[in-house]
Structure formats: C-alpha cells, structure tokens
Coordinates of C-alpha atoms and ligand atoms in Angstrom, one line a residue:
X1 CA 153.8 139.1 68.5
X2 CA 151.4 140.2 71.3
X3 CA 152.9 141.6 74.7
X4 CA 151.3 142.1 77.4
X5 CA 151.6 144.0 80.4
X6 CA 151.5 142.7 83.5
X7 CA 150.5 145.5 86.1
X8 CA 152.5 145.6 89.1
X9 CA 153.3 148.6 91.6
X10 CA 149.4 148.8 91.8
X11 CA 148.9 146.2 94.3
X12 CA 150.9 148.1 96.8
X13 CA 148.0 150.2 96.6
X14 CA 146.5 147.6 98.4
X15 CA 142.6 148.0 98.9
X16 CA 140.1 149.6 96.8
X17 CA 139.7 153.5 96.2
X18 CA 137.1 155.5 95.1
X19 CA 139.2 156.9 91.5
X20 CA 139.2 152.7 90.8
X21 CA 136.5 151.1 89.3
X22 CA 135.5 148.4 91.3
X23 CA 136.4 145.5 88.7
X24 CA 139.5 147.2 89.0
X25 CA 139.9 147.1 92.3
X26 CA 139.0 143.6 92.7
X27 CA 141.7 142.7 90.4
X28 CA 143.6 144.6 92.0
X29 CA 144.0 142.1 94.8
X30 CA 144.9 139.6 93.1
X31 CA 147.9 141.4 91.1
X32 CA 151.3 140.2 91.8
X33 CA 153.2 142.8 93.2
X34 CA 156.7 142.9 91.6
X35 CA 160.2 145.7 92.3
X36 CA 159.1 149.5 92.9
X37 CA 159.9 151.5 90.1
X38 CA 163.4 152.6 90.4
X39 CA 163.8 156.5 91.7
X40 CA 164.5 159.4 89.7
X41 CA 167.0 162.2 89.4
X42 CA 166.4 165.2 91.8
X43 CA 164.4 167.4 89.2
X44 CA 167.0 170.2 90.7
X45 CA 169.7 168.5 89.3
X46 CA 168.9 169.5 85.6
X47 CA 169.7 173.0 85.3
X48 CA 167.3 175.3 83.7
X49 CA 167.0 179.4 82.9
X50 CA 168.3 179.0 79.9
X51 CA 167.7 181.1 77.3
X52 CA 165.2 179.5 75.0
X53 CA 167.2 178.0 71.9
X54 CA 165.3 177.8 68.6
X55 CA 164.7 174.4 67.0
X56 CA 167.3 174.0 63.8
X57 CA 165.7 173.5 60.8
X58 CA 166.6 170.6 58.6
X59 CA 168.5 171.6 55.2
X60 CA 167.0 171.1 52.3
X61 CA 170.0 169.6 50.3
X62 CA 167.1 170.1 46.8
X63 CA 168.8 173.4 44.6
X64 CA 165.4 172.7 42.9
X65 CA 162.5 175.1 43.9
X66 CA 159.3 173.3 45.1
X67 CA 161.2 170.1 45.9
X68 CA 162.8 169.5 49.6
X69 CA 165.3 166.7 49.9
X70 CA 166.6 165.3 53.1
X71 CA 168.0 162.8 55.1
X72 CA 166.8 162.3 58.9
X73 CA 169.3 159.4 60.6
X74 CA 168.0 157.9 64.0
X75 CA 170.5 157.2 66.2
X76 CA 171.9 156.4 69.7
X77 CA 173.5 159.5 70.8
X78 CA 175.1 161.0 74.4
X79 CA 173.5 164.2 75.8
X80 CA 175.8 165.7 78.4
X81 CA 172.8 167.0 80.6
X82 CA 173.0 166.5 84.6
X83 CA 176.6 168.0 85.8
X84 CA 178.2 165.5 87.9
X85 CA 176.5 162.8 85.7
X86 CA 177.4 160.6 82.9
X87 CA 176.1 162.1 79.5
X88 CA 172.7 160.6 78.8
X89 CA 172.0 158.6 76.0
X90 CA 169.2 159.3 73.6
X91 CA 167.6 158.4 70.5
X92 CA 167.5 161.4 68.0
X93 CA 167.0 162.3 64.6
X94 CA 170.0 163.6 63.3
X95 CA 171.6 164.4 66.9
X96 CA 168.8 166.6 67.5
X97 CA 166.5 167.2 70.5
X98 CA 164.1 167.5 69.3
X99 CA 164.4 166.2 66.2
X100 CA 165.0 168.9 63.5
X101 CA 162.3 171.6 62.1
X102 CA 161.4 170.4 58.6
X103 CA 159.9 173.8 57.3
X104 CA 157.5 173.1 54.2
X105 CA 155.7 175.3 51.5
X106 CA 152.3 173.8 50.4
X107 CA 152.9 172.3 47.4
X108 CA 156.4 171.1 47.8
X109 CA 157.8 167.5 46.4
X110 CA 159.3 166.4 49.5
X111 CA 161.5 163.6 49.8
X112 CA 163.0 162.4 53.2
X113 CA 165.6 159.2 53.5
X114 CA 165.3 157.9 56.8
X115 CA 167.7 155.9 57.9
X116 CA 167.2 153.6 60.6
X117 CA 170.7 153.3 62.9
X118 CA 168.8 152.3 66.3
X119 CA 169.0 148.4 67.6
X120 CA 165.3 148.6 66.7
X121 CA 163.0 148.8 63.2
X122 CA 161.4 151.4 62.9
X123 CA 158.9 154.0 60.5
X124 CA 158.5 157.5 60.4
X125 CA 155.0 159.0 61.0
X126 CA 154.2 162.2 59.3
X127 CA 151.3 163.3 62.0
X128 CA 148.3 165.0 61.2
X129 CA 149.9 165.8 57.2
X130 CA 147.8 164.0 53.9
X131 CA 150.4 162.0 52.7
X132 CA 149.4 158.7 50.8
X133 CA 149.1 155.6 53.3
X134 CA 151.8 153.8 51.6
X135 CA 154.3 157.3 52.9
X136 CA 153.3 157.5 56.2
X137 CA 155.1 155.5 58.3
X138 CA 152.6 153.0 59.1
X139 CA 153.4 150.2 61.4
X140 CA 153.7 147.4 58.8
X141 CA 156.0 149.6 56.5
X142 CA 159.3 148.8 58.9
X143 CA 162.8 149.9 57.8
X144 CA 164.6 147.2 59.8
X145 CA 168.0 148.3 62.2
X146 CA 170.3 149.2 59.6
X147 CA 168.5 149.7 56.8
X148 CA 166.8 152.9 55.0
X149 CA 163.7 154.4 53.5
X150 CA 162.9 157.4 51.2
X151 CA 159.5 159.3 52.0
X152 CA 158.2 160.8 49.0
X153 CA 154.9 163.3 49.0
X154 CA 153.6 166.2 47.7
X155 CA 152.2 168.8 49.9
X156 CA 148.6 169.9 48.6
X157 CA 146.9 173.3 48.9
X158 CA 145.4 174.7 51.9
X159 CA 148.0 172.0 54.6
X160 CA 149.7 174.6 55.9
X161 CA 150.2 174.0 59.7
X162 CA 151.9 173.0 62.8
X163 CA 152.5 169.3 62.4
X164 CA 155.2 166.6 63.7
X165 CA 156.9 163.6 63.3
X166 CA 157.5 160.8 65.4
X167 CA 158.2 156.6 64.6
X168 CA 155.0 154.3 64.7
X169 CA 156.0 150.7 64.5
X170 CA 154.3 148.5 66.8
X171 CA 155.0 147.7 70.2
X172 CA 158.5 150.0 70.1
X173 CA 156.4 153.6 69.3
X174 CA 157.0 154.6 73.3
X175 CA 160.3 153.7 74.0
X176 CA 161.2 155.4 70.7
X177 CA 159.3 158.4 71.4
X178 CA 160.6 158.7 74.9
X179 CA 164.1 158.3 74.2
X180 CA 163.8 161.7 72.2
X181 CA 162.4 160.5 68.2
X182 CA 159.9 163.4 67.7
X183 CA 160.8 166.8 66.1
X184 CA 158.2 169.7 64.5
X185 CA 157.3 170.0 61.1
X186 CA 155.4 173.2 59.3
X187 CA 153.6 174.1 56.9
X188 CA 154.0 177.2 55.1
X189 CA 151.8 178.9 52.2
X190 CA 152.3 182.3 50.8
X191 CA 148.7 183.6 52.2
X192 CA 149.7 183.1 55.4
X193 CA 147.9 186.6 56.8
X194 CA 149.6 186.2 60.3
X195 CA 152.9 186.3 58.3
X196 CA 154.3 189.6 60.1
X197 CA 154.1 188.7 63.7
X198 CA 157.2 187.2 65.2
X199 CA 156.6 183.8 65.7
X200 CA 158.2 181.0 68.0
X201 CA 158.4 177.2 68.0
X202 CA 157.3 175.5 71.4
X203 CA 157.6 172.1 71.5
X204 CA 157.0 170.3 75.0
X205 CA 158.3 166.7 75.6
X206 CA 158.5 164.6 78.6
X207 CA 161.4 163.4 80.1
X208 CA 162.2 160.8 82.8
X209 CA 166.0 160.5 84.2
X210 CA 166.5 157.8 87.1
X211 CA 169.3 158.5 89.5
X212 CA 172.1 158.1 86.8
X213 CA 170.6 160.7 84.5
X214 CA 169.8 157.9 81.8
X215 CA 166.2 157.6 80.5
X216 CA 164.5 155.5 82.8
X217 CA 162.4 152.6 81.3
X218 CA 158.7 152.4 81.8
X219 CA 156.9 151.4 85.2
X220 CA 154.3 149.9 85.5
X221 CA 152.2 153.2 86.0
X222 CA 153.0 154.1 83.0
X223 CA 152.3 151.4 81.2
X224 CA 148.7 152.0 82.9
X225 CA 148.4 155.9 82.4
X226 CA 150.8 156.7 79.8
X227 CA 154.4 157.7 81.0
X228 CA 154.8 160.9 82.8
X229 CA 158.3 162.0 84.1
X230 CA 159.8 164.2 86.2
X231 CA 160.5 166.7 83.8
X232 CA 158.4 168.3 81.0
X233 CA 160.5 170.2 78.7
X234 CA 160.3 173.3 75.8
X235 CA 162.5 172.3 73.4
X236 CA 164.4 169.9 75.0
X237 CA 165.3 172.7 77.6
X238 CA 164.4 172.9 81.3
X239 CA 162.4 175.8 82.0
X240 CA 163.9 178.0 79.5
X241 CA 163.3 181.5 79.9
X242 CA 161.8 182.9 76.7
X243 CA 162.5 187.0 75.5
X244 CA 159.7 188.4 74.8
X245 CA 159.2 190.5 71.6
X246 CA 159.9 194.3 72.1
X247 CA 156.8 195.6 69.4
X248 CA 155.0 193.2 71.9
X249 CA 153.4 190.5 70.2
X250 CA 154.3 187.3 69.1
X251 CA 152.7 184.0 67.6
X252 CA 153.1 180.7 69.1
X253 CA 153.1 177.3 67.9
X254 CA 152.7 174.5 70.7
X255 CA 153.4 171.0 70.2
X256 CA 152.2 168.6 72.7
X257 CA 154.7 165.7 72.0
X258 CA 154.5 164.5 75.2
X259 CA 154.0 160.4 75.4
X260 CA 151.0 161.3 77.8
X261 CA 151.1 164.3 79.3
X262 CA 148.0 166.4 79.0
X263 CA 148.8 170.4 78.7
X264 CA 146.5 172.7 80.7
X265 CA 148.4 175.8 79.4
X266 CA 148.2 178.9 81.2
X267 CA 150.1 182.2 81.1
X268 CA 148.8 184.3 84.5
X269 CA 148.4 187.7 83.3
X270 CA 147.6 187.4 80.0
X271 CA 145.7 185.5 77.4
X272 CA 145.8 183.6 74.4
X273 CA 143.9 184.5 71.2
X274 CA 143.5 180.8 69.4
X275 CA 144.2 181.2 65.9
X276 CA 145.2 177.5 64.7
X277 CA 144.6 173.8 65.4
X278 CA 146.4 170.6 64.2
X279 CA 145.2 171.6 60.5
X280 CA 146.1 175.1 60.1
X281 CA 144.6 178.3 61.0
X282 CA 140.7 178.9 62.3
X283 CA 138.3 181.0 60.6
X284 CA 138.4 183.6 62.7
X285 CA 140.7 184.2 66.2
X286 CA 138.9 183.1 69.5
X287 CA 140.3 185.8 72.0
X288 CA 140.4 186.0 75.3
X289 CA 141.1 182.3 76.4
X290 CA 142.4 182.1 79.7
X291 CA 143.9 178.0 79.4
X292 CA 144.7 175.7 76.5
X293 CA 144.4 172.3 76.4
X294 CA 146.2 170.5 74.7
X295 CA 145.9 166.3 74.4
X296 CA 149.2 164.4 73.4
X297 CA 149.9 165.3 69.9
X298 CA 147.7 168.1 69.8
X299 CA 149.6 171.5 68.7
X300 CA 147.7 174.9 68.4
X301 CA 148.5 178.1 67.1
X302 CA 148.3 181.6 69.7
X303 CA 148.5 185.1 69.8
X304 CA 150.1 186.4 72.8
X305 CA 150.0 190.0 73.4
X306 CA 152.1 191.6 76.0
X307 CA 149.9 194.6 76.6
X308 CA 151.1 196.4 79.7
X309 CA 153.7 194.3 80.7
X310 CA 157.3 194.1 81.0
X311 CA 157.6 191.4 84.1
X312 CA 158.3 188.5 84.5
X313 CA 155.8 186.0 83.7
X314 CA 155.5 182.0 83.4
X315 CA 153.9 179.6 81.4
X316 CA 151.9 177.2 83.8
X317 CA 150.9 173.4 82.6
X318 CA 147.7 173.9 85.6
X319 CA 146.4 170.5 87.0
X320 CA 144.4 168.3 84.6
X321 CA 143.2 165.5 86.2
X322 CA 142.8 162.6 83.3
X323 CA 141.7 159.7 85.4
X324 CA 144.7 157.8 86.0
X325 CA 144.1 154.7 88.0
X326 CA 146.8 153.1 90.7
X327 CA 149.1 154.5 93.0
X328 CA 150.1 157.7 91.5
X329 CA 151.1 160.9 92.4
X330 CA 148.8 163.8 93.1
X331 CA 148.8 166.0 89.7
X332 CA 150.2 169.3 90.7
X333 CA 151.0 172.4 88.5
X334 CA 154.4 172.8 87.0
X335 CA 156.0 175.7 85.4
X336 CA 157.2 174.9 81.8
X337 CA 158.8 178.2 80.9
X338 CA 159.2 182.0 82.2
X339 CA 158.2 184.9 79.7
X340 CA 160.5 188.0 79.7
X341 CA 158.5 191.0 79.2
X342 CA 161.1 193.2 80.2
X343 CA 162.6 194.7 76.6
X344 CA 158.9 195.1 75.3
X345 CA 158.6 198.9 74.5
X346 CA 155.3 200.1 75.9
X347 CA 152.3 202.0 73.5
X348 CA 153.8 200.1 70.4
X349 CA 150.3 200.3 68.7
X350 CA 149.1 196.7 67.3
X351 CA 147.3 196.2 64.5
X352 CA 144.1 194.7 64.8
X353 CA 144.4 190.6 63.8
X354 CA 142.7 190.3 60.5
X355 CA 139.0 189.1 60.6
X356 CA 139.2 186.2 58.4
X357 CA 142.4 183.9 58.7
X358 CA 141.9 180.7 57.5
X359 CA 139.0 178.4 55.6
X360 CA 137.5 176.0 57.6
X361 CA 134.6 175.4 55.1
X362 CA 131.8 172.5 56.4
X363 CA 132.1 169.2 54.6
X364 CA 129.3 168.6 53.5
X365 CA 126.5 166.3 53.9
X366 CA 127.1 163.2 55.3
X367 CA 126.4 160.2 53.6
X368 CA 128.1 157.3 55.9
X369 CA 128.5 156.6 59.7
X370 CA 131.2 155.0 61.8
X371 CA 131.3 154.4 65.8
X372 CA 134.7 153.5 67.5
X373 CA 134.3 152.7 71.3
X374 CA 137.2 153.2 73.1
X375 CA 137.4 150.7 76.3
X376 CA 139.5 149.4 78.9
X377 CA 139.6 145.4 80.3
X378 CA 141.5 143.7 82.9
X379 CA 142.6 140.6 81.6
X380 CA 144.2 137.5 83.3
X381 CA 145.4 136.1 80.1
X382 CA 148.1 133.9 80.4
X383 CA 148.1 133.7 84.0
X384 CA 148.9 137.3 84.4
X385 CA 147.0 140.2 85.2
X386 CA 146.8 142.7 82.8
X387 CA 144.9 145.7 82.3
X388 CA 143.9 145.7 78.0
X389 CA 142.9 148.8 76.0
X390 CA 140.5 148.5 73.4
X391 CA 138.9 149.4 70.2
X392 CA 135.6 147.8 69.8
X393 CA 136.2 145.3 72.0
X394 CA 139.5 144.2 70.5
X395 CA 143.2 144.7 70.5
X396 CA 145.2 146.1 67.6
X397 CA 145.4 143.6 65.3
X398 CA 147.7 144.4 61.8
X399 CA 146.0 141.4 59.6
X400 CA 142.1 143.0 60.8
X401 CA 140.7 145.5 58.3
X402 CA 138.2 147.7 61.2
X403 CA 136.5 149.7 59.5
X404 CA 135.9 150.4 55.6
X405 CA 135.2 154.0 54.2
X406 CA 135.0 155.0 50.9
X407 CA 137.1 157.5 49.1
X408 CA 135.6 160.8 49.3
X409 CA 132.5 159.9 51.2
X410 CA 131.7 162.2 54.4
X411 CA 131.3 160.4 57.2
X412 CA 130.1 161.1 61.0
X413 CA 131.8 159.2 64.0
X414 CA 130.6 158.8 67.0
X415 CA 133.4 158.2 69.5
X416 CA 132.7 157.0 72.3
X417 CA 135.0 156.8 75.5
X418 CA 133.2 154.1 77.6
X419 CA 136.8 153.9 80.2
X420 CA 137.5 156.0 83.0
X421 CA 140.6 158.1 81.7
X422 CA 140.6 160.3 79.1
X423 CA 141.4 159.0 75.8
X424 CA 142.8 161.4 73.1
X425 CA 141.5 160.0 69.8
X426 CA 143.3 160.6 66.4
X427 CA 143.0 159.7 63.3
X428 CA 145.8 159.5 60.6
X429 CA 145.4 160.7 56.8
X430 CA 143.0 163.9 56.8
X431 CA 141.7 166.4 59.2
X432 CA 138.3 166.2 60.8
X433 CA 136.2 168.4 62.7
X434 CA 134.6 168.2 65.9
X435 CA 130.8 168.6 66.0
X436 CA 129.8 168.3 69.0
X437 CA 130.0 166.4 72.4
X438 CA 128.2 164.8 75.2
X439 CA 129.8 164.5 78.4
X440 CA 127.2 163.8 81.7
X441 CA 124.0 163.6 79.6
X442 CA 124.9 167.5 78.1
X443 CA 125.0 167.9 74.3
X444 CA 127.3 171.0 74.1
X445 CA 127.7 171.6 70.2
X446 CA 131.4 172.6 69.0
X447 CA 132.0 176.6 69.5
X448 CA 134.0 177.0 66.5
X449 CA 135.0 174.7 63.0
X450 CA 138.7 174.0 63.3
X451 CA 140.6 171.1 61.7
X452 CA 141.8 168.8 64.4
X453 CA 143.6 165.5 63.8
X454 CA 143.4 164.2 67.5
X455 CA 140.6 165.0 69.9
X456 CA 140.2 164.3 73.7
X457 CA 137.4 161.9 74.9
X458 CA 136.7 162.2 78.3
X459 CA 136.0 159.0 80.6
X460 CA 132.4 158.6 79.4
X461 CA 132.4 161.2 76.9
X462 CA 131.3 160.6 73.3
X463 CA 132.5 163.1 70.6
X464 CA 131.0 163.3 67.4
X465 CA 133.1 164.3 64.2
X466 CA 133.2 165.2 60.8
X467 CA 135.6 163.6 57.9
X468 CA 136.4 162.7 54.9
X469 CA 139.8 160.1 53.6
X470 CA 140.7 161.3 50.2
X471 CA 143.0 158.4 49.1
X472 CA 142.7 154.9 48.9
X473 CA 144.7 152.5 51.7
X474 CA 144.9 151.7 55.4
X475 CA 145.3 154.2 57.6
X476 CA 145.6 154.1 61.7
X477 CA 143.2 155.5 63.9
X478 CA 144.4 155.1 68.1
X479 CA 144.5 156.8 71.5
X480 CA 148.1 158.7 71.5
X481 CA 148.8 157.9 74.4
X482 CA 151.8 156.5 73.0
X483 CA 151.3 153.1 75.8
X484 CA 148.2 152.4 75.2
X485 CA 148.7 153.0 71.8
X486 CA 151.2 150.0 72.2
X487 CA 149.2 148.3 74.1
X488 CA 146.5 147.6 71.0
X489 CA 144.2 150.5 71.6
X490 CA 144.4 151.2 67.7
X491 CA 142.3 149.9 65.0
X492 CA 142.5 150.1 61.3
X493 CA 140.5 151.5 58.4
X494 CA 140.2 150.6 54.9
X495 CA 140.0 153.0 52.4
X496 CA 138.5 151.6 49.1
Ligands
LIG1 CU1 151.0 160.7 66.0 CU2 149.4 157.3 64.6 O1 150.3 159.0 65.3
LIG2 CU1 149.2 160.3 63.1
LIG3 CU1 144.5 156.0 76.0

C-alpha cells in the first residue's frame, strides 16, 4: 500500500517566502490548490477550570504477586464535551481519555489482551519499555477489526519510568492517536528515592474539534507539519486548574503525547529541578531550569517546589518555532494549566533531594557505527505533488531490513537532520543516550547522561548517540511526528 499526500492549502500561499526552501517554493507553484481546511470550534466553547482529575489506573485482574493481567478494548466511544454540541466521538482504550494508567513494578510478568473493536487493524506500542520485538506492537504484528491480542513481557531491573502507549500500524498510527488511543504507563521499583514526594500525572494531548465538536480529520498542513489543534490538553482536560501540595512540593511526570506538538514548558515564578527522562531517573537533579522541552513522545520527570508562593500561577507551553513550512499560523504561547498555590502552608522545611537518584552508568566502548539521515523531498509522483519524508533517502518500506546491529554490541549514531523542521528521532527497544550535538558548526557535548528514547534533531542538526539492542528482531526507529511517521519517515533495524 503506499499513500501519498498530495499538499494542498499551501498554494494559497501563493509566492515564495523566506521560512520555504526554494525547491519548495518552486513547487509550490505548481501545487493544485484543493477545499480550505474546514474551521474549528471556538476554543471558548470547551469549558475549562476544572479541577485536575487523576488518570485511572488500569486493574490488574492477576491475585498473583509479580504478574499484572489486563484487558485494554479500543473502541468508538461518545464524549459529551462542547455544551450545546453533539457528544464527540473518540477512539479510546477502555472508554478512557486518556487511555488508562497501567502502573508497573520492575520485574512484573505483565500480560495485556488488546482487543481491537475500531473499523481499523491495529497494534499496541509499548513506548520507550524493553519488551521483545515480537511484543511490541510493531507495524506488521496487526490484530485486524474484531479480533484480539495478548502482550506478554517481563519487566527487567532498573526500567522503572514514565512511559506510554499508543497503536503503531502503518498508515492508520495518526488518525488513531488523534482520535484519543494513547494513555501513560509507569514503572515502579522499590528504590525509588523520590518515593515520598507527592507526585502527579500530566499527560498533554492535542485535540482538534471542527464546528460540530467532532475530531476534525487532517489538513493538509498537517499532513506537512504534523497536526496541531486548537486545543492542547492535561489529561484530556482544558486548562485544568491543578491544587498544589500544602507541604509544598510535588513531583511531576509529563507526557508529551501530542501527534506533533513540541512542549516549551514553563511555569513563571518558579523552576523545575529535572530529575527523570524517558528511561527513568538522572544521576543526579539538574536544578534551576527555567523551560522544558519536550519533543512528541518525550516525558520527563520534575521537582516543583512552591517556595514562597501561594498564588496563582500557570503552566505556559512558550513559543517553539519547529520550522513548519506553508501557510500556517504564527506559533503563539498558550496556557496548558493554572497551579494553585493557595493551600500551601508557608516554612514547611524541605528536605534536601538526595544526591544520587538514579544510575545512568556509560555504556561502554563502542565497537560499531550507524548514520540515519533524516530528509525531506517534494515529489511529483503520480502526477501529484507531494512533499516525502525520508530515511536515507527512502520511504518506510516493511519488506527492507535498514540497518543490522548485533545483539549487545555498542554502537554510535550519527543522526543527522539534513530538512528544515525539526525532527524528533526515536528509537524503539532500549534506551540510548545523547552524546553530543552540532547544530551551526558548534559541537556542544551533552550536559548530563540520561536515558532518552526519542531525541529532537534540529533542521540541520546532527545528534550523536549512544546504544545498545539487547534482543534479537526488528525494531522501528522514526520521527514521532506521528504524520511523517505515516508518511514513511521510519526505517527498520535488524537485530541478529
Ligand atoms: Cu511511540 Cu514507534 O513509537
Ligand atoms: Cu516507540
Ligand atoms: Cu518529522
């Protein structure tokens, strides 16, 4: 099957700009211009100020200890949301939005039955977690409309994390993802040594209503750019108002399960002391960080301290400009959620954080290397124009082994982001780590080890990392932004 996307809406633009790249722009002219994309819901008409609800976790049905057993059912399902508006129909995991909280221990069996009610197939990918290729959800492992799948996998040692779950079969990953499939999943050990500090769930997906309140489809901006709607929600709520802890601390894990939607987290007032990545917890706490940034599918782990305060404060996605190309909207800051500090009782002495949280250990000498060039192409295949993302010069291709690593080997890749957006590379089956990056001829060498399962690549950046598959199979390696993804901009690698 191969779909491609013919680019429309951009012609309107009509003649070149300077944020196009002339090839681009030449093409440009030539596009057929089709319908506008349809308009949206008044972003008032969602209500918001809620008080922020916590994500329900998913029961472990198991009386056995170190086993979780569960059943997550996709499924069509009305959302009354927009007053005055016909309920709006989503996709969820078991009615959820998001989907569920599956809360692990390291070292659980865990086994999951999906079962696959949309008009669709589908898999489900188990992001960022080392579970054997043949349990991950990968895009040739469909579990067609109607039918059903159980997930088995133990949980090694040292996993324990923020992680997530979303579907991953080819070509249907967006819609799936923006019709609400995606819900948190954690990993818990018994050394956790942040354990005591009151800890919330933030999860922050995208959402896109046309005037009916039902889930518009995809332009074809954001077929381009990666979809962006009018909305960007914490857990499924519309600037929720979140009650800050009275001893005046708390520990937050953020999601980023937006389809494309890059998170410049800010909190005015305060700051954020980094204590996690995708993989688990760093070393040792980077304090004082004034923004986060966090790529689709990336999820960190923060202390936030109220210190004096008992206003109100907010939770500010500031402007990120990601090099998005046609006729789009001028990025602008958006609120995602307000902090009560009211009911925090002031002097509460805080403990120090302890010095040493997680292990981040260095791999070890490398022995192998691999390069992946990320790249974008405007194609007139098939009479049509449309723009192609790439992975060494080609398009996701399920028969094509990529690349070939060997089990247990450390290897060094050199990404390279040779377009002009940002990219946000991951890689499935293991956690790598950054070394370092050069981005307008300046090396600047990684600050800190931390175990990241996606990086950014900036347009012309090349990132260098550190990993190491530890089981044999094929496992994906793509930009998450879930439309390019789609698009082909995903390769493969053997594992022999
Ligand atoms: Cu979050 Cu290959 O995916
Ligand atoms: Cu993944
Ligand atoms: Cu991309």
């Amino acid at each position: 099957m191969q779909r491609r996307h013919v680019i429309t809406g951009l012609a309107a633009a009509g003649a070149s700009c300077s944020w196009m790249p002339s090839w681009a722009a030449e093409a440009m002219q030539h596009a057929v211009p089709t319908a506008a994309p349809s308009p949206l819901l008044d972003a008032n008409l969602l209500p918001r100020g809620a008080s922020l609800q916590e994500i329900p976790r998913l029961a472990n049905i198991s009386l056995r200890t170190g086993y979780f057993k569960a059943t997550l059912t996709a499924a069509p399902v009305d959302v009354p949301l927009v007053p005055a508006h016909a309920p709006t129909t989503f996709w969820t995991y078991n009615g959820g939005l998001p989907g569920p909280l599956i809360e692990l221990m390291e070292g659980d069996h865990v086994e999951i039955t999906f079962v696959n009610q949309l008009p669709q197939p589908s898999t489900i990918h188990w992001h960022g977690l080392p579970v054997p290729p043949a349990q991950d959800g990968n895009p040739w492992d469909l579990v067609p409309p109607g039918g059903q799948r159980t997930y088995r996998f133990t949980l090694p040692a040292g996993c324990a994390g923020t992680y997530w779950y979303h579907p991953h079969p080819h070509h249907y990953t967006t819609e799936q993802a923006f019709r609400g499939l995606a819900g948190p999943l954690i990993v818990r050990t018994r050394h956790d040594p942040l354990a005591a500090i009151p800890e919330r769930l933030l999860v922050v997906s995208d959402l896109k209503l046309d005037q009916n309140a039902a889930i518009a489809p995809n332009d074809a901006n954001d077929v381009m750019n990666g979809r962006e709607g009018q909305f960007a929600l914490v857990n499924a709520q519309h600037q929720p108002v979140l009650p800050f802890h009275a001893g005046g601390r708390e520990r937050w894990r953020i999601v980023n399960a937006c389809s494309a939607r890059y998170l410049r987290l800010t909190l005015p007032g305060s700051s954020f002391t980094l204590v996690g990545t995708e993989g688990g917890l760093l070393d040792a706490a980077q304090h004082g960080l004034t923004e986060l940034l966090l790529t689709p599918a990336q999820r960190v782990d923060v202390i936030v301290d109220a210190g004096a305060r008992q206003d109100q404060g907010e939770v500010v996605a500031a402007v990120y400009g990601r090099g998005k190309m046609g006729d789009v909207a001028p990025e602008q800051a958006r609120k995602l959620l307000s902090v009560d500090f009211s009911a925090v009782v002031q002097n509460t002495p805080l403990a120090p954080l302890p010095t040493r949280l997680g292990k981040v250990p260095d791999l070890g000498r490398v022995t192998a290397h691999k390069r992946v060039v990320f790249s974008e192409n405007m194609s007139m295949a098939g009479g049509t124009h449309s723009m192609q993302f790439l992975v060494n010069g080609r398009e996701y291709d399920m028969r094509r082994m990529d690349l070939v690593s060997r089990a247990g080997e450390v290897e060094r890749w050199e990404l390279v982001n040779e377009s002009d957006m940002d990219h946000p590379f991951h890689l499935h089956g293991t956690q790598f780590q950054v070394l370092q990056s050069k981005f307008e001829g300046v090396v600047t060498p990684a600050p800190f080890r931390a175990w990241r399962d996606t990086v950014n690549l900036r347009s012309g950046e090349t990132v260098w990392i550190k990993t190491v598959q530890r089981t044999r199979g094929v496992r994906m390696f793509h930009c998450h932004i879930l439309e390019h993804e789609d698009a082909g901009m995903m390769g493969q690698l053997k594992v022999v």
